[in-house]
XYZ file of C-alpha atoms in Angstrom:
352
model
C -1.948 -25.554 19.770
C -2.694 -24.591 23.573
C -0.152 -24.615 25.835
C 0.296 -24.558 29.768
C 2.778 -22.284 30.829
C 4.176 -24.291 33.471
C 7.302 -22.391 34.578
C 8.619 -18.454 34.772
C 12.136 -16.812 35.143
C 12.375 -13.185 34.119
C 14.682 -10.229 35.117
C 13.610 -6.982 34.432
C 13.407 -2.999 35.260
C 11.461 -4.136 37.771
C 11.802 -6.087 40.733
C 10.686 -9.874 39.280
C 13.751 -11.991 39.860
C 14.311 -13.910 43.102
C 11.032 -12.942 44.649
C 7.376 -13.407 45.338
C 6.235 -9.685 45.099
C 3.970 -8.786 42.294
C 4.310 -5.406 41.326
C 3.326 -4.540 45.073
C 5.763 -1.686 45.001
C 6.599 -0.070 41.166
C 10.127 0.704 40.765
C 10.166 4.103 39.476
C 12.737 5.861 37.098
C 13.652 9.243 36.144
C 16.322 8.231 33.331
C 17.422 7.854 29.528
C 16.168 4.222 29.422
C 15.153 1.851 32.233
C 17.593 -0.648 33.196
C 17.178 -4.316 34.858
C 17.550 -5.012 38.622
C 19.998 -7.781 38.194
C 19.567 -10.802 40.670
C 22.924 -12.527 42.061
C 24.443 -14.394 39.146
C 26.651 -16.583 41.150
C 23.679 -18.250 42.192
C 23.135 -19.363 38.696
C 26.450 -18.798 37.101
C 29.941 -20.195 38.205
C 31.556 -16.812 38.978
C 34.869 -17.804 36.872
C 32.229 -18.804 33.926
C 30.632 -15.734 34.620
C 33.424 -13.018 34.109
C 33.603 -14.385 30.692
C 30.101 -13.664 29.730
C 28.379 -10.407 28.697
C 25.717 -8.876 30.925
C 22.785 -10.010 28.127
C 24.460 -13.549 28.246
C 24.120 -14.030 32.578
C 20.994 -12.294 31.999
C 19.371 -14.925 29.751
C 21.235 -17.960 31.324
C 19.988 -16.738 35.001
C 16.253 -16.094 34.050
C 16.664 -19.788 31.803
C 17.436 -21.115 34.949
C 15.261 -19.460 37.022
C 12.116 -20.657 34.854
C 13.824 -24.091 35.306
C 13.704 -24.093 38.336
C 9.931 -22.684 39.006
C 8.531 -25.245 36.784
C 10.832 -28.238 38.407
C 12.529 -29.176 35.247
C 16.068 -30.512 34.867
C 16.129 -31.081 31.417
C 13.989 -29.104 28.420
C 12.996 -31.136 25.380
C 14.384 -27.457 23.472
C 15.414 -24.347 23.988
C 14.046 -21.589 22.136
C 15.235 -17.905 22.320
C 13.869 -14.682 20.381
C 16.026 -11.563 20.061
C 15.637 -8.443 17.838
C 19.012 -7.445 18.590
C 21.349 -9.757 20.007
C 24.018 -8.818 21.914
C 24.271 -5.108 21.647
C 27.398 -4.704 24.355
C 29.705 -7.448 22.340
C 28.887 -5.668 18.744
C 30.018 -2.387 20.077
C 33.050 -3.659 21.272
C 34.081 -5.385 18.195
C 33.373 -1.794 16.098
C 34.731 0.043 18.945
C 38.268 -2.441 18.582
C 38.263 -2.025 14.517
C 37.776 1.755 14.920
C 40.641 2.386 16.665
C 42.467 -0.052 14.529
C 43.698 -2.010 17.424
C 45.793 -5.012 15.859
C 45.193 -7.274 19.240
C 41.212 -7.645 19.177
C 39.681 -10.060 22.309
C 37.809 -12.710 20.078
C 35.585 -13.224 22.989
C 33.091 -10.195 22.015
C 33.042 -11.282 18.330
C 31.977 -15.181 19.371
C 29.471 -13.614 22.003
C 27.947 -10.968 19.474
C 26.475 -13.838 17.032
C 22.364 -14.180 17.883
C 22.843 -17.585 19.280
C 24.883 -16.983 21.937
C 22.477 -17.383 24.595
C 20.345 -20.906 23.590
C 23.898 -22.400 23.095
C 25.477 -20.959 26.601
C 22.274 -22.268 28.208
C 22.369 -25.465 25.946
C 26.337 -26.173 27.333
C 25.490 -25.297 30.763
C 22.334 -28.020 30.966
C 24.081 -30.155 28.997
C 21.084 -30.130 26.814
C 21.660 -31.820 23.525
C 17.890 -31.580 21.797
C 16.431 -29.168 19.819
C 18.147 -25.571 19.884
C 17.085 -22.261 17.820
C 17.532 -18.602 17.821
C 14.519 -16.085 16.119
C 16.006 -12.857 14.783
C 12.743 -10.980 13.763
C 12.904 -7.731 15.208
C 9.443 -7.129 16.804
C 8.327 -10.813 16.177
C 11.647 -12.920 17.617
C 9.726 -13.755 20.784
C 6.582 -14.458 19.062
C 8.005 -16.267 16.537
C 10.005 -18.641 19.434
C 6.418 -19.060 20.799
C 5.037 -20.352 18.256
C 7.809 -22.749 17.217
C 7.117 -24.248 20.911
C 3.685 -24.566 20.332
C 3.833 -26.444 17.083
C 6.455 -28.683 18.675
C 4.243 -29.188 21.597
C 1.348 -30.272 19.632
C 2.914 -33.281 17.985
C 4.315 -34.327 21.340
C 2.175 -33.326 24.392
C 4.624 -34.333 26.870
C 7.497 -32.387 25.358
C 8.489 -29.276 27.521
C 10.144 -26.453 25.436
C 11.657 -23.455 27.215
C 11.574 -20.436 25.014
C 12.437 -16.659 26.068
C 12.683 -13.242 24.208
C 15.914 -11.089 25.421
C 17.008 -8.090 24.493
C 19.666 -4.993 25.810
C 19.635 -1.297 25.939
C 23.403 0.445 25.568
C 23.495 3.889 25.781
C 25.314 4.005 22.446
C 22.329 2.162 21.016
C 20.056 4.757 22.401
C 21.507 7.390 20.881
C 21.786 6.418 17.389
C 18.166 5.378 17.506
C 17.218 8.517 19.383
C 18.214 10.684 15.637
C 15.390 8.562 14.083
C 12.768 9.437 16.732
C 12.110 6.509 18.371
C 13.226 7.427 21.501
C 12.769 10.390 24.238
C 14.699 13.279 23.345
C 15.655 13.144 27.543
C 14.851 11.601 30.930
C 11.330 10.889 31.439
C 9.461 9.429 34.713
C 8.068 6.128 33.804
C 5.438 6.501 35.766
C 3.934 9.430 35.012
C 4.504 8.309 31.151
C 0.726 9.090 30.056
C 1.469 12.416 31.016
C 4.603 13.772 28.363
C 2.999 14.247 25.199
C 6.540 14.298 23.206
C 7.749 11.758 20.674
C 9.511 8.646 21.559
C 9.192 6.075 23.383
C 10.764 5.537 26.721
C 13.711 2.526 25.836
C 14.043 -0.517 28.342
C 15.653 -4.199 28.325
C 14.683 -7.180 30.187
C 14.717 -10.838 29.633
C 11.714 -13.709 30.222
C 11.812 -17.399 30.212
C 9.010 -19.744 29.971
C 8.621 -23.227 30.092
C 5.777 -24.307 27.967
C 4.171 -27.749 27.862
C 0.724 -29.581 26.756
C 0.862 -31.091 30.195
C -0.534 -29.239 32.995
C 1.231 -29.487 36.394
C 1.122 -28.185 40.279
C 3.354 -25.466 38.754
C 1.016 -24.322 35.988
C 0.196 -20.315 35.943
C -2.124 -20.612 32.843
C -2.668 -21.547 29.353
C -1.251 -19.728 26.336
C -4.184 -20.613 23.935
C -2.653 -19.219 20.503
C -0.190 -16.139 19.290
C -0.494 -14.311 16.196
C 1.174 -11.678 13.801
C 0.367 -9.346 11.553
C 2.475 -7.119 9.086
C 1.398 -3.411 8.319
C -2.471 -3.722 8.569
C -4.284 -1.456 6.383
C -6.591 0.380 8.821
C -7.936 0.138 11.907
C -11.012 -2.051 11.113
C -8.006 -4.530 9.242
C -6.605 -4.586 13.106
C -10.248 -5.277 14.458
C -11.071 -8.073 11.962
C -7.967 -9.600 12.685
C -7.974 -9.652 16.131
C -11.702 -10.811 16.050
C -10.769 -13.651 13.556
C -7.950 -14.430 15.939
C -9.822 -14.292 19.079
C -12.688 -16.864 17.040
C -9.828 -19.238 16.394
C -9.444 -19.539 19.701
C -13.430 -20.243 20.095
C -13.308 -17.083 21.985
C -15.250 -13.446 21.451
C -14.419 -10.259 22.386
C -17.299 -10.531 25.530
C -14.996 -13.323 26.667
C -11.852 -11.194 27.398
C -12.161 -10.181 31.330
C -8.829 -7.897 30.277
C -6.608 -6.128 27.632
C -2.930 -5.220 27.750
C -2.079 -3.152 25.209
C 1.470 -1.441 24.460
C 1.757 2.097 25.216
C 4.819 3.448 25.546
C 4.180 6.923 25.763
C 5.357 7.966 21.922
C 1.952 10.170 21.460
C 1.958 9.865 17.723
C 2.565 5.593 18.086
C -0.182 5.283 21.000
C -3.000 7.002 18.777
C -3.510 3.665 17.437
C -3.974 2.175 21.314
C -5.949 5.073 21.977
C -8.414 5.184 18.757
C -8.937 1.123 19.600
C -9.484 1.619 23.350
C -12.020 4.425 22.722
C -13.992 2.173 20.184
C -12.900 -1.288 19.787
C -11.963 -2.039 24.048
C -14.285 0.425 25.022
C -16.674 -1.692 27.260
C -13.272 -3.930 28.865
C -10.451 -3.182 31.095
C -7.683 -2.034 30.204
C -4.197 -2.053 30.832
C -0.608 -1.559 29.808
C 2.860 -2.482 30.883
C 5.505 -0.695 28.946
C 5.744 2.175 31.996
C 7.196 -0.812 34.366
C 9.780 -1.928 31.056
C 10.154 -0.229 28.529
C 9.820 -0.150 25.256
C 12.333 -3.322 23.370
C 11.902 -5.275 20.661
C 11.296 -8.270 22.799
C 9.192 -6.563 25.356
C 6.027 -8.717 24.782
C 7.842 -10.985 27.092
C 6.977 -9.016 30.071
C 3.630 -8.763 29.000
C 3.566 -12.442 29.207
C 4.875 -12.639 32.364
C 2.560 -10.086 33.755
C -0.383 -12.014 32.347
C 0.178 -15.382 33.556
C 1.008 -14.113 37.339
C -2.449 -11.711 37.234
C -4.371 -15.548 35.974
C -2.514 -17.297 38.814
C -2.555 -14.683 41.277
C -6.298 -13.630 40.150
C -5.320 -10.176 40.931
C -4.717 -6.674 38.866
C -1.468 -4.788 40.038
C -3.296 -0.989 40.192
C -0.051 0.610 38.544
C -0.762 -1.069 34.917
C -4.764 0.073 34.750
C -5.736 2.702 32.437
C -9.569 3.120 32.546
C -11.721 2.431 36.456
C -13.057 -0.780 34.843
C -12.406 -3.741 37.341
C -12.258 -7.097 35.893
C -15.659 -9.400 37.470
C -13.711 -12.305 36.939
C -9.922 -13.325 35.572
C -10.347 -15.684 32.843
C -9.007 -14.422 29.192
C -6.671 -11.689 29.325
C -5.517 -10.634 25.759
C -2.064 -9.088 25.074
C -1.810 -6.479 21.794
C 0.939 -4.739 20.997
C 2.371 -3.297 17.711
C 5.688 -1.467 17.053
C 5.326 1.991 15.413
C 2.139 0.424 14.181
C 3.921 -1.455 11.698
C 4.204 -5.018 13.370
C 1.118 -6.267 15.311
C 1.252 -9.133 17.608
C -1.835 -10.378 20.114
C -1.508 -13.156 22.795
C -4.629 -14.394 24.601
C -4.219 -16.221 27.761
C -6.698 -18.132 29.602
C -6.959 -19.593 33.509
């Protein structure tokens, strides 16, 4: 099931849309939740088109086209898209119309508020009539998406798929979720997150496209040689046997992984798990994380992603995601774990 990762278009808190910096410069926050630097739409949206769409909708089509573009393809063979919320903006408007029983409700947020939204809007706007889906599985939408590429990628090599994972942050949304804990009671730095040691995460938003294919091209960052999930693991050692098992599946052993992202997100309870794996598990690799340059979302493997295929293609280590003064020798395998509230479990490996 590997696949070449041929093509990359993601907008995000930080500053990885319409340029060719890599994390040179961290943008750095002092705020509820950390927002997206938004490139120009009307370069990739009609601006009359545009006004009709929500901010997660020019979001997703703009980074869609954007990965297009990088991996010099017209036309995808499908478009894939995981989201653990949807559209959070539309929803709230629809509630927010009903609640004040308004009799004269815009149907425009209630057609943009289904999950689909976004494949179909970037489905209409290629004129792309083959295969089309939408993953709604909170934690796993984007890894679910990936997957669904890869298996159509292995009965046709030559197929490319474009798949993304895209989520929002509204600050209505952040503070119903903050009365169950997940969040930061207040503002926090992002990065100087391993410092607060209060519950909650710090929230974020962001939306990746790639273009995966079994072909490899001039365009190629790296190979995405298998995903995997795992639902409430036991213990520890269940987490260490399964990742193990998944990095042998991949002909692959711990020794071979030159680096580890991992998902802190500075919730102190949450990280324990990172922590307790790093100290014992990791302990003789280098390790990373990426969640200080996001945030935390239910889609935010994404970025991880992203940040692993540039560090393959670039063969270089931004210094603002290293946790331990363990420098890589080389930049082969790089495997991605990350788990939310260490009840879903996901793990990536990557290879050059």
């Amino acid at each position: 099931m590997i696949s070449y990762i041929n093509g990359i278009g993601i907008i995000s808190p930080q500053k990885t849309a319409e340029t060719t910096d890599f994390l040179s410069e961290a943008v750095e926050y002092y705020a509820d939740f950390l927002g997206c630097v938004d490139p120009n739409f009307r370069t990739y949206i009609d601006p009359i088109a545009s006004r009709r769409m929500s901010r997660l909708i020019k979001m997703g089509v703009a980074s869609a086209k954007m990965c297009l573009a990088d991996g010099g393809c017209n036309m995808p063979d499908g478009i894939i898209t995981g989201t653990g919320l949807g559209s959070v903006e539309d929803t709230e408007k629809i509630l927010g119309n009903i609640g004040e029983g308004s009799q004269l409700t815009n149907p425009t947020p209630f057609i943009q508020s289904t999950y689909n939204t976004i494949s179909s809007q970037i489905a209409i706007m290629l004129k792309c009539n083959n295969y089309n889906s939408t993953y709604v599985h909170r934690i796993f939408s984007f890894e679910s998406g990936l997957q669904d590429a890869m298996m159509h990628i292995s009965e046709n090599h030559e197929n490319n798929i474009l798949v993304g994972g895209i989520d929002e942050m509204t600050q209505n949304h952040l503070s119903i979720i903050r009365r169950l804990g997940h969040w930061k009671m207040g503002p926090a730095n992002n990065l100087k997150l391993l410092d607060y040691s209060t519950p909650g995460a710090i929230a974020g938003q962001g939306s990746a496209y790639f273009l995966l294919s079994g072909q490899k091209t001039e365009t190629t960052y790296c190979k995405l040689m298998d995903v995997r999930t795992f639902y409430k693991p036991e213990s520890i050692e269940t987490i260490e046997s399964g990742i193990s098992k998944f990095l042998a599946d991949s002909d692959l052993a711990l020794e071979d992984i030159d680096l580890v992202i991992t998902g802190i997100n500075g919730d102190f309870k949450n990280d324990e798990q990172y922590y307790h794996l790093n100290r014992t598990f990791f302990n003789n690799l280098p390790l990373s994380y990426y969640k200080h340059l996001c945030g935390e979302y239910l889609t935010s493997s994404g970025f991880a992603l992203w940040l692993a295929a540039n560090i393959l293609k670039r063969q270089v280590v931004p210094p603002v995601i290293l946790l331990n003064e363990k420098s890589p020798k080389r930049l082969k395998n790089i495997l991605i774990y990350n788990h939310f509230r260490q009840i879903n479990h996901s793990v990536m490996v990557v290879s050059a």
